[in-house]
Tab-separated table of C-alpha atoms in Angstrom:
chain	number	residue	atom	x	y	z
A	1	UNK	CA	113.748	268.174	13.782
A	2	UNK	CA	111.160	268.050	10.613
A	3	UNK	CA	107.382	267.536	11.828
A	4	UNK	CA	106.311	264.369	10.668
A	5	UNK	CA	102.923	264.049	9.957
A	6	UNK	CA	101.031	261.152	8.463
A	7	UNK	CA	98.411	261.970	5.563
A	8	UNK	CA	95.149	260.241	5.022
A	9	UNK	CA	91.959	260.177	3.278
A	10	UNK	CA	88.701	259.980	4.058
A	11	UNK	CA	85.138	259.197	2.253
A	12	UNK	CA	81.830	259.472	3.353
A	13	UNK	CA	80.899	256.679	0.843
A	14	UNK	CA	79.109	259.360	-1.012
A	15	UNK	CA	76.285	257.923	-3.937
A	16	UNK	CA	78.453	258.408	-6.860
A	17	UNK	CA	76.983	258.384	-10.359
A	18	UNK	CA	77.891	256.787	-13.187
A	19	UNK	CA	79.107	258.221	-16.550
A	20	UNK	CA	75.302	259.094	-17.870
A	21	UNK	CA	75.082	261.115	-14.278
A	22	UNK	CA	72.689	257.979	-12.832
A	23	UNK	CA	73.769	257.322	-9.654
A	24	UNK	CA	75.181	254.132	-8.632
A	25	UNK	CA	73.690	251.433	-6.430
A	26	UNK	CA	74.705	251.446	-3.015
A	27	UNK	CA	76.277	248.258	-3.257
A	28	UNK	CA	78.517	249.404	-6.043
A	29	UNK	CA	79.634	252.025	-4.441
A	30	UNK	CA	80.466	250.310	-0.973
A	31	UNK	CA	82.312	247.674	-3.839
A	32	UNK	CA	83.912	250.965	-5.261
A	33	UNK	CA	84.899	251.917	-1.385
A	34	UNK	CA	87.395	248.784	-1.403
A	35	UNK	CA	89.004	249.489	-4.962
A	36	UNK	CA	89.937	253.079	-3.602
A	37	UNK	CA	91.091	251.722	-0.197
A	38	UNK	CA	93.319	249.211	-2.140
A	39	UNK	CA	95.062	252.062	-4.578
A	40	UNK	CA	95.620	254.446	-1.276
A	41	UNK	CA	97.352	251.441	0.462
A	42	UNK	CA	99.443	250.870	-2.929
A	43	UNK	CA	99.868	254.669	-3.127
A	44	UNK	CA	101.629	255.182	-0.046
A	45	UNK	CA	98.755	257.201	2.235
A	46	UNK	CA	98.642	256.347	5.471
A	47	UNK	CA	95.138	256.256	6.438
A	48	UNK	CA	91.501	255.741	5.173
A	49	UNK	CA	88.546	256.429	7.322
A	50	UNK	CA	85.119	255.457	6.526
A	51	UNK	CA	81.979	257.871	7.799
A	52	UNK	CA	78.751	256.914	9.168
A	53	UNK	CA	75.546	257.887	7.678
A	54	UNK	CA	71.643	256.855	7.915
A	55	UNK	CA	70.448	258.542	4.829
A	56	UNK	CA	70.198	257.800	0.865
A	57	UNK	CA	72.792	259.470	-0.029
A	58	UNK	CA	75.728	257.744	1.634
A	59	UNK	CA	76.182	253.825	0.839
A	60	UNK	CA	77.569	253.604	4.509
A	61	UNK	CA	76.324	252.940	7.874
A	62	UNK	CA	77.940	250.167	9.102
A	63	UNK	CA	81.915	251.706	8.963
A	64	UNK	CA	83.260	248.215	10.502
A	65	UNK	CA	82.031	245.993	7.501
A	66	UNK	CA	83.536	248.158	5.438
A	67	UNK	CA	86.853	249.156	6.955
A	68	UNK	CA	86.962	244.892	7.504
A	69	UNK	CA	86.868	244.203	3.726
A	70	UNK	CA	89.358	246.443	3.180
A	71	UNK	CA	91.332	244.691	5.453
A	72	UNK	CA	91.704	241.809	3.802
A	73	UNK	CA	92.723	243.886	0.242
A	74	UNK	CA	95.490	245.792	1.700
A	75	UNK	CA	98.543	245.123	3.900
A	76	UNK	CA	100.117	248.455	5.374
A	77	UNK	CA	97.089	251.734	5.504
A	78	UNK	CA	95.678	252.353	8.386
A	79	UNK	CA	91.738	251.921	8.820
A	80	UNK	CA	89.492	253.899	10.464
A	81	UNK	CA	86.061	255.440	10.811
A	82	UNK	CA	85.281	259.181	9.641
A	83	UNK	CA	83.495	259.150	12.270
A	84	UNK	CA	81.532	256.699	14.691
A	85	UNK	CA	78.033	258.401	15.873
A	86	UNK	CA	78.838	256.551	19.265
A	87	UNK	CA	76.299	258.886	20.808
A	88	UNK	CA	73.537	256.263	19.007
A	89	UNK	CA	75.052	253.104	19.187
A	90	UNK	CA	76.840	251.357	21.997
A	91	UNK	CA	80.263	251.406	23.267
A	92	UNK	CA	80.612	247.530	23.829
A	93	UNK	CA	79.839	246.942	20.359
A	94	UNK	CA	82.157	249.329	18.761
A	95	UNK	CA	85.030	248.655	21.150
A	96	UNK	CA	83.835	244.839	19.485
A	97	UNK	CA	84.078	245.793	15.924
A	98	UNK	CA	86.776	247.701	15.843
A	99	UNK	CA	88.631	244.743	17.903
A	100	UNK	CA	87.629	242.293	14.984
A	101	UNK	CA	88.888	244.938	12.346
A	102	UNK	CA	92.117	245.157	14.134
A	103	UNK	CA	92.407	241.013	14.293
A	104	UNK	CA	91.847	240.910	10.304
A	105	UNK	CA	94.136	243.947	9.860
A	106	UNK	CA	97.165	243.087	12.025
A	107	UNK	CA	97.025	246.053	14.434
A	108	UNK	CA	96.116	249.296	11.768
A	109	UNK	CA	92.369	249.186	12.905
A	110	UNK	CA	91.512	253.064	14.575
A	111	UNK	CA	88.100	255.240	16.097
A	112	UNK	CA	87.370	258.546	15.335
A	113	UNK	CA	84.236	258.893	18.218
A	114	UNK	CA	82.111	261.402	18.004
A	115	UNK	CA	78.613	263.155	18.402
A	116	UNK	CA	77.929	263.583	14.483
A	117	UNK	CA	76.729	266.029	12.369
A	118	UNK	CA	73.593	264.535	10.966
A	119	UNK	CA	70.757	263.332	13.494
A	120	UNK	CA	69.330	260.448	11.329
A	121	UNK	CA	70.874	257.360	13.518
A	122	UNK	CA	68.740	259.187	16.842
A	123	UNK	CA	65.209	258.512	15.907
A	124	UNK	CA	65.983	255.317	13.602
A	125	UNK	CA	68.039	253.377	16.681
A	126	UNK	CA	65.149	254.723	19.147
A	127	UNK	CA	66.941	258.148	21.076
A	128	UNK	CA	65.912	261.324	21.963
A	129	UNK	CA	67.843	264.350	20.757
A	130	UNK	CA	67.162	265.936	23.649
A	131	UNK	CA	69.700	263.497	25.194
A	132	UNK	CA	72.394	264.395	22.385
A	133	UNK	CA	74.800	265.621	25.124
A	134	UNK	CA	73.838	263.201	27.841
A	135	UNK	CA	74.161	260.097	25.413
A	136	UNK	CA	77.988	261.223	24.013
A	137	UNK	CA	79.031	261.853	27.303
A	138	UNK	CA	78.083	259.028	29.112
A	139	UNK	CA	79.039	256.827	26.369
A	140	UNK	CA	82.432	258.039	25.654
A	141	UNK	CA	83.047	257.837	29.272
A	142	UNK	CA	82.361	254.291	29.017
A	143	UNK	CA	84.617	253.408	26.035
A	144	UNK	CA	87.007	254.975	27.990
A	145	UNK	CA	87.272	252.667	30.329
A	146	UNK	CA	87.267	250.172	27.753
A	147	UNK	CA	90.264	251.752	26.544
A	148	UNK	CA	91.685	251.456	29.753
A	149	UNK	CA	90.624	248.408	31.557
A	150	UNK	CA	89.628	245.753	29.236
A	151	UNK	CA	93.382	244.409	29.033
A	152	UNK	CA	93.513	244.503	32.840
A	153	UNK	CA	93.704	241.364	34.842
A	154	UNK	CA	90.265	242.598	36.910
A	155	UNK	CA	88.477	243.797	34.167
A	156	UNK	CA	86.146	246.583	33.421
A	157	UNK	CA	83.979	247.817	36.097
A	158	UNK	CA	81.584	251.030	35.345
A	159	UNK	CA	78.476	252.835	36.642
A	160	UNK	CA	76.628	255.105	34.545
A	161	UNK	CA	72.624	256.387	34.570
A	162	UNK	CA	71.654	255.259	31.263
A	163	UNK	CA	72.435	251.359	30.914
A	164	UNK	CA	73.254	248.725	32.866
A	165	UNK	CA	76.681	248.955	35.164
A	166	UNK	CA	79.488	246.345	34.289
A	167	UNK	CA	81.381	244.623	36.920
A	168	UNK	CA	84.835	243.134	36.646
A	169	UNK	CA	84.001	242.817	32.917
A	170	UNK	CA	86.371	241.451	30.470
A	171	UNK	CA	84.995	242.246	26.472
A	172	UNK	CA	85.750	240.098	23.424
A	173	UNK	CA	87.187	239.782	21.391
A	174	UNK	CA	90.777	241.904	23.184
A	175	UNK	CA	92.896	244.148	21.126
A	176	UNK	CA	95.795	241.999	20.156
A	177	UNK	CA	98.041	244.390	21.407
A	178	UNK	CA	96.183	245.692	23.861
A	179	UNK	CA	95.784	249.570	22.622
A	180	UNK	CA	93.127	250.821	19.820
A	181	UNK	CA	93.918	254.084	18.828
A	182	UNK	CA	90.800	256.296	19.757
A	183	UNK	CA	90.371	259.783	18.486
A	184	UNK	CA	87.543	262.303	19.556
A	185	UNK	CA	86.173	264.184	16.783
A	186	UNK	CA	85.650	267.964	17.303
A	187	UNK	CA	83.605	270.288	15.003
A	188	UNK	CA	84.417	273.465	17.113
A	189	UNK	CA	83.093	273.078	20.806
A	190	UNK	CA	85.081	274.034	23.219
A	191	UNK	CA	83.846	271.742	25.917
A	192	UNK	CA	84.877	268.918	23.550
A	193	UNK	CA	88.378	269.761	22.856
A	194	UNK	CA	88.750	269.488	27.080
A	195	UNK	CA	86.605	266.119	27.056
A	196	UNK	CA	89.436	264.987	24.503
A	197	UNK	CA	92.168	266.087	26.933
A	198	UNK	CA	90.751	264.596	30.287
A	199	UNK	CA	90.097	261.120	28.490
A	200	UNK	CA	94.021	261.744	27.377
A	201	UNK	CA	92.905	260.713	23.470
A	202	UNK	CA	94.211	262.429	20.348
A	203	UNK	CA	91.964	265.450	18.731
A	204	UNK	CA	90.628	265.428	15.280
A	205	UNK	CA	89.329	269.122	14.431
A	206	UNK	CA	86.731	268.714	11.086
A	207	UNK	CA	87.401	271.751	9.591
A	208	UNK	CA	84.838	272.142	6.695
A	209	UNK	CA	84.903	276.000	6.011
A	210	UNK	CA	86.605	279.140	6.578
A	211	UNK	CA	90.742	279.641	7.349
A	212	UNK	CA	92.315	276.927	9.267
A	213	UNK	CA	94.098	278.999	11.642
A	214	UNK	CA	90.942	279.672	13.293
A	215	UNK	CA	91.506	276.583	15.112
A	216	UNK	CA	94.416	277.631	16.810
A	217	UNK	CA	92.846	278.541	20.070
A	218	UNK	CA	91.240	275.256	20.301
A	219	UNK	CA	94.645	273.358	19.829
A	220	UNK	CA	95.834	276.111	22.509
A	221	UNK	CA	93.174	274.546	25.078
A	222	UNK	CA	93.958	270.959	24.124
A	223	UNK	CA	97.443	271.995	24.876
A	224	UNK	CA	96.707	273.607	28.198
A	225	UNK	CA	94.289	271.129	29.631
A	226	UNK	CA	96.531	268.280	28.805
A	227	UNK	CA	99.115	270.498	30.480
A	228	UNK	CA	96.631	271.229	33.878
A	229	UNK	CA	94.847	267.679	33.877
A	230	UNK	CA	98.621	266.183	33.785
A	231	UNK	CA	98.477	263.684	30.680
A	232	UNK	CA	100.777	263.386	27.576
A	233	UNK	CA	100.453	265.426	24.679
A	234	UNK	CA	98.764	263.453	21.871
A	235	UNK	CA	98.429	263.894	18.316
A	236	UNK	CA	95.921	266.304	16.799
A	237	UNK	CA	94.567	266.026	13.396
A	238	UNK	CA	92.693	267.683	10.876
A	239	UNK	CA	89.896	266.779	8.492
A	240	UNK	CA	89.089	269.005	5.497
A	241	UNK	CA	87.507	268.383	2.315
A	242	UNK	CA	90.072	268.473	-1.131
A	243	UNK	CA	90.882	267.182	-4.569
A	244	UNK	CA	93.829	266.509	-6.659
A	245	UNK	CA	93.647	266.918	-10.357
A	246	UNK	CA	96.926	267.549	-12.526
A	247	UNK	CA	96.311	271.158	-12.418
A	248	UNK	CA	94.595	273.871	-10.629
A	249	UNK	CA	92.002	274.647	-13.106
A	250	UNK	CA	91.120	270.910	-13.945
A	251	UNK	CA	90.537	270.186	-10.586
A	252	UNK	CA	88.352	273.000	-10.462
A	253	UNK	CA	86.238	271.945	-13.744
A	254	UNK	CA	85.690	268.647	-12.049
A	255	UNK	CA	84.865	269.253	-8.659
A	256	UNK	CA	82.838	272.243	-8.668
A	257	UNK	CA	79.267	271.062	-9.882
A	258	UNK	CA	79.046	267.978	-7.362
A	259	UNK	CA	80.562	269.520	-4.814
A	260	UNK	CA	78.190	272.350	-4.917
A	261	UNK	CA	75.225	269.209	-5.538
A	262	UNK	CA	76.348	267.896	-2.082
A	263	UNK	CA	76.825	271.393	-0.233
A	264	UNK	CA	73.113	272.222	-1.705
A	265	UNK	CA	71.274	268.794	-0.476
A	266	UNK	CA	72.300	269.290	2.693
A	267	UNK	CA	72.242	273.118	2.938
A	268	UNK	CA	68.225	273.046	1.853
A	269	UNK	CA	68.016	270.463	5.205
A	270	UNK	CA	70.042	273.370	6.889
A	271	UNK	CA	68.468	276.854	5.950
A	272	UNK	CA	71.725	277.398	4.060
A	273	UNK	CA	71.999	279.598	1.106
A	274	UNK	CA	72.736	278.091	-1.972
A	275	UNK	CA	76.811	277.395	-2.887
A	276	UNK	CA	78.400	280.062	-5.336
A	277	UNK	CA	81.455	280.263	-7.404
A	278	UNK	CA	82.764	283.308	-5.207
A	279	UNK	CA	82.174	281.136	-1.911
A	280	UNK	CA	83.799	277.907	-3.855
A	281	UNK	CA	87.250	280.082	-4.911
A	282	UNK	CA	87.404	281.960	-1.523
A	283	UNK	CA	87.241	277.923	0.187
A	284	UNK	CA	90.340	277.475	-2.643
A	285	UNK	CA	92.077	280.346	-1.551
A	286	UNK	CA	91.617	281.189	1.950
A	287	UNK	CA	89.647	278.443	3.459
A	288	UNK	CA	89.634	274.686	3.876
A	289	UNK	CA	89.410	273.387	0.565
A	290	UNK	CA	92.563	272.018	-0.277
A	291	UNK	CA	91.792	272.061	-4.175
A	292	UNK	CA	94.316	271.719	-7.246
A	293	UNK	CA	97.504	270.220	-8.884
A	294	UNK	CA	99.583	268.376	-6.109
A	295	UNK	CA	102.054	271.149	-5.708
A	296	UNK	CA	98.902	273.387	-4.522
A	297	UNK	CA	97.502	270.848	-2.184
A	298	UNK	CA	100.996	269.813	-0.947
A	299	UNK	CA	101.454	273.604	-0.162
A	300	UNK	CA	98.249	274.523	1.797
A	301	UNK	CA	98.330	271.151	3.570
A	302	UNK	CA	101.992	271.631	4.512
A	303	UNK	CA	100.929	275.197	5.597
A	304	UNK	CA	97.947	273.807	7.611
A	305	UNK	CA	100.114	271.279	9.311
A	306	UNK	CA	102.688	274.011	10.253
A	307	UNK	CA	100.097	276.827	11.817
A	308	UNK	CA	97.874	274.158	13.950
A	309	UNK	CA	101.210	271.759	14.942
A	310	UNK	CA	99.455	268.543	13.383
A	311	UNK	CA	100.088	264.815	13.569
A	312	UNK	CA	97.936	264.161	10.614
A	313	UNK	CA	95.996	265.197	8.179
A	314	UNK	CA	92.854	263.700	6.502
A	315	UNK	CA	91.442	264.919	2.903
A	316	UNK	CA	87.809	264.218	2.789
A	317	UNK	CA	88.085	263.475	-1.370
A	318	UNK	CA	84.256	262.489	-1.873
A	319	UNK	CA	82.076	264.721	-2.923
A	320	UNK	CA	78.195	263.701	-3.633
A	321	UNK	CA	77.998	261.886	-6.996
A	322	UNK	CA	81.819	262.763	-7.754
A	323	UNK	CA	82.552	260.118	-10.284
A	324	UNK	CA	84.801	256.635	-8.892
A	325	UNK	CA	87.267	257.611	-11.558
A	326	UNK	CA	88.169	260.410	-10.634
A	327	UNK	CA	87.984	259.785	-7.234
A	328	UNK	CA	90.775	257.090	-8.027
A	329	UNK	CA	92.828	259.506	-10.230
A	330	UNK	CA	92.819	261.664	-7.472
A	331	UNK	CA	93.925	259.371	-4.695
A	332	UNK	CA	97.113	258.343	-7.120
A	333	UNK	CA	97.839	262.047	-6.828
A	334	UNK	CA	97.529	262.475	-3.491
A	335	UNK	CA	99.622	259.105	-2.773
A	336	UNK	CA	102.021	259.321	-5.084
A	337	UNK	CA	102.473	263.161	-5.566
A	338	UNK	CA	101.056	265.433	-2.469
A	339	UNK	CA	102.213	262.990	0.251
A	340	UNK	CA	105.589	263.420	-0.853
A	341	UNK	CA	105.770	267.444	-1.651
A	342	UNK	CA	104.433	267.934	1.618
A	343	UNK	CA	107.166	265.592	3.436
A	344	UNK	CA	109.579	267.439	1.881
A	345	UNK	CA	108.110	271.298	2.612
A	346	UNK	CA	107.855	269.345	6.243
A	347	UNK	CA	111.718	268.806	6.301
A	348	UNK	CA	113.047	272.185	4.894
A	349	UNK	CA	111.382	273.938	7.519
């Protein structure tokens, strides 16, 4: 039977500049946000997630606002976040959102949860980072029972150390039908691919660098705890960064310099050295860049897919002040050209 496998994009809602290289207000570029959500919904992908960010160089922090006016332009794409720091903000409130998105959407609102790769949203919503761990854990395991109980005749009853308990608790507004798909997003640990498995929610691995099939062992564990904890198998997913130009070396021309803008901003936060053409081509080649025409993307996506035994895959196709045009040239390609290459590697096998 062919794998099927849905295919999605996701932004960061990355400051994009404008065609003198000024870079656009935030406003226009959340505005921009909805224009690309609307082409990927006409263009046949199957998701969009939004990320969260506290910081001057992404126009988003509030995902749900976002994903909810792109609700209201689009009728089949899926909407999600890319991801949700839930570690610094609270699980009532998201389980809330993300119930409203799903009301204005008709049932294609999702979560990605997760811990977060930048720290900003700590120190600006009043939290330690020496509670990073504490907070995720504690918080997720609260969701969870969201998840679980808030459809429930009796409600949601909880006890954790760091807020208030709930007691027979009902949360509004309800997921119209009842289930919000919830995904935990992993950046490598270990310990997180099991949380994923004992909370029985699907796995999204962000793979931002080096060869995919790295991740093999950690879709291994997910497998085997599942497996040992006795729950279903759910999806897994993958998110990678990627661009589609009409051929390999125009996609190159156009991506390089902002991608390597972005890498460099946040690799002088980092104490990383500064991006290279030889690091950029070995990402095209052996890594997770999925760069090029659509019959190269297609291929190392289908490829991908096939090694780590995916349910979806999500091309992160923002890059710092990566222009809104070609951003929307490249999600036509990737709707109307990769998605279907990639279908059809799927089904031959």
């Amino acid at each position: 039977m062919a794998q099927h496998l849905e295919l999605g994009l996701d932004t960061f809602g990355d400051v994009t500049a404008d065609s003198e290289g000024r870079a656009l207000p935030h406003a226009q570029v959340i505005r921009n946000l909805v224009e690309e959500a609307v082409l990927a919904d006409e263009a046949g992908v199957d998701f969009i997630g939004v990320g969260e960010h506290h910081r001057d160089d992404f126009a988003v922090s509030a995902p749900e606002v976002v994903l909810a006016g792109m609700a209201t332009r689009t009728s089949r794409i899926r909407l999600g976040s890319a991801v949700t720091v839930l570690s610094s903000d609270d699980p009532i409130r998201v389980y809330q959102r993300f119930s409203t998105v799903d009301a204005l959407s008709n049932g294609r609102a999702e979560v990605i949860l997760g811990r977060g790769s930048f720290t900003e949203s700590f120190p600006l919503f009043g939290f330690d980072l020496k509670d990073y761990e504490a907070l995720f854990s504690e918080k997720l395991d609260l969701f969870a029972a969201l998840l679980r109980d808030n459809a429930t005749k009796d409600g949601v009853s909880w006890r954790g150390s760091l807020r208030p308990p709930l007691d027979h608790q009902h949360v509004f507004p309800p997921v119209e039908s009842g289930t919000l798909k919830t995904w935990i997003g992993v950046g490598g640990s270990p310990e997180s691919v099991v949380r994923a498995a004992r909370y029985g929610l699907p796995l999204m691995l962000a793979i931002i660098g080096g060869n995919p099939g790295r991740f093999a062992p950690y879709v291994d564990l997910y497998h085997k705890a599942i497996d040992q904890l006795g729950g279903t198998v759910q999806p897994i997913g993958v998110h990678s960064h990627g661009y589609v130009a009409e051929s390999d070396e125009a996609a190159r021309e156009e991506f390089y310099d902002d991608y390597k803008r972005m890498h460099d901003r946040i690799g002088a936060e980092r104490g990383w050295p500064p991006y290279g053409r030889e690091a950029f081509e070995r990402e095209i080649s052996h890594g997770s860049l999925y760069l090029g025409a659509p019959e190269t993307v297609a291929a190392k996506i289908a490829r991908t897919a096939k090694t780590l035994g995916l349910s979806r895959f999500d091309m992160k196709y923002s890059a710092g002040p990566l222009g809104h045009d070609k951003a929307m040239r490249c999600i036509e390609l990737y709707g109307r050209r990769v998605i279907p290459l990639v279908r059809e590697m799927l089904a031959e096998g």
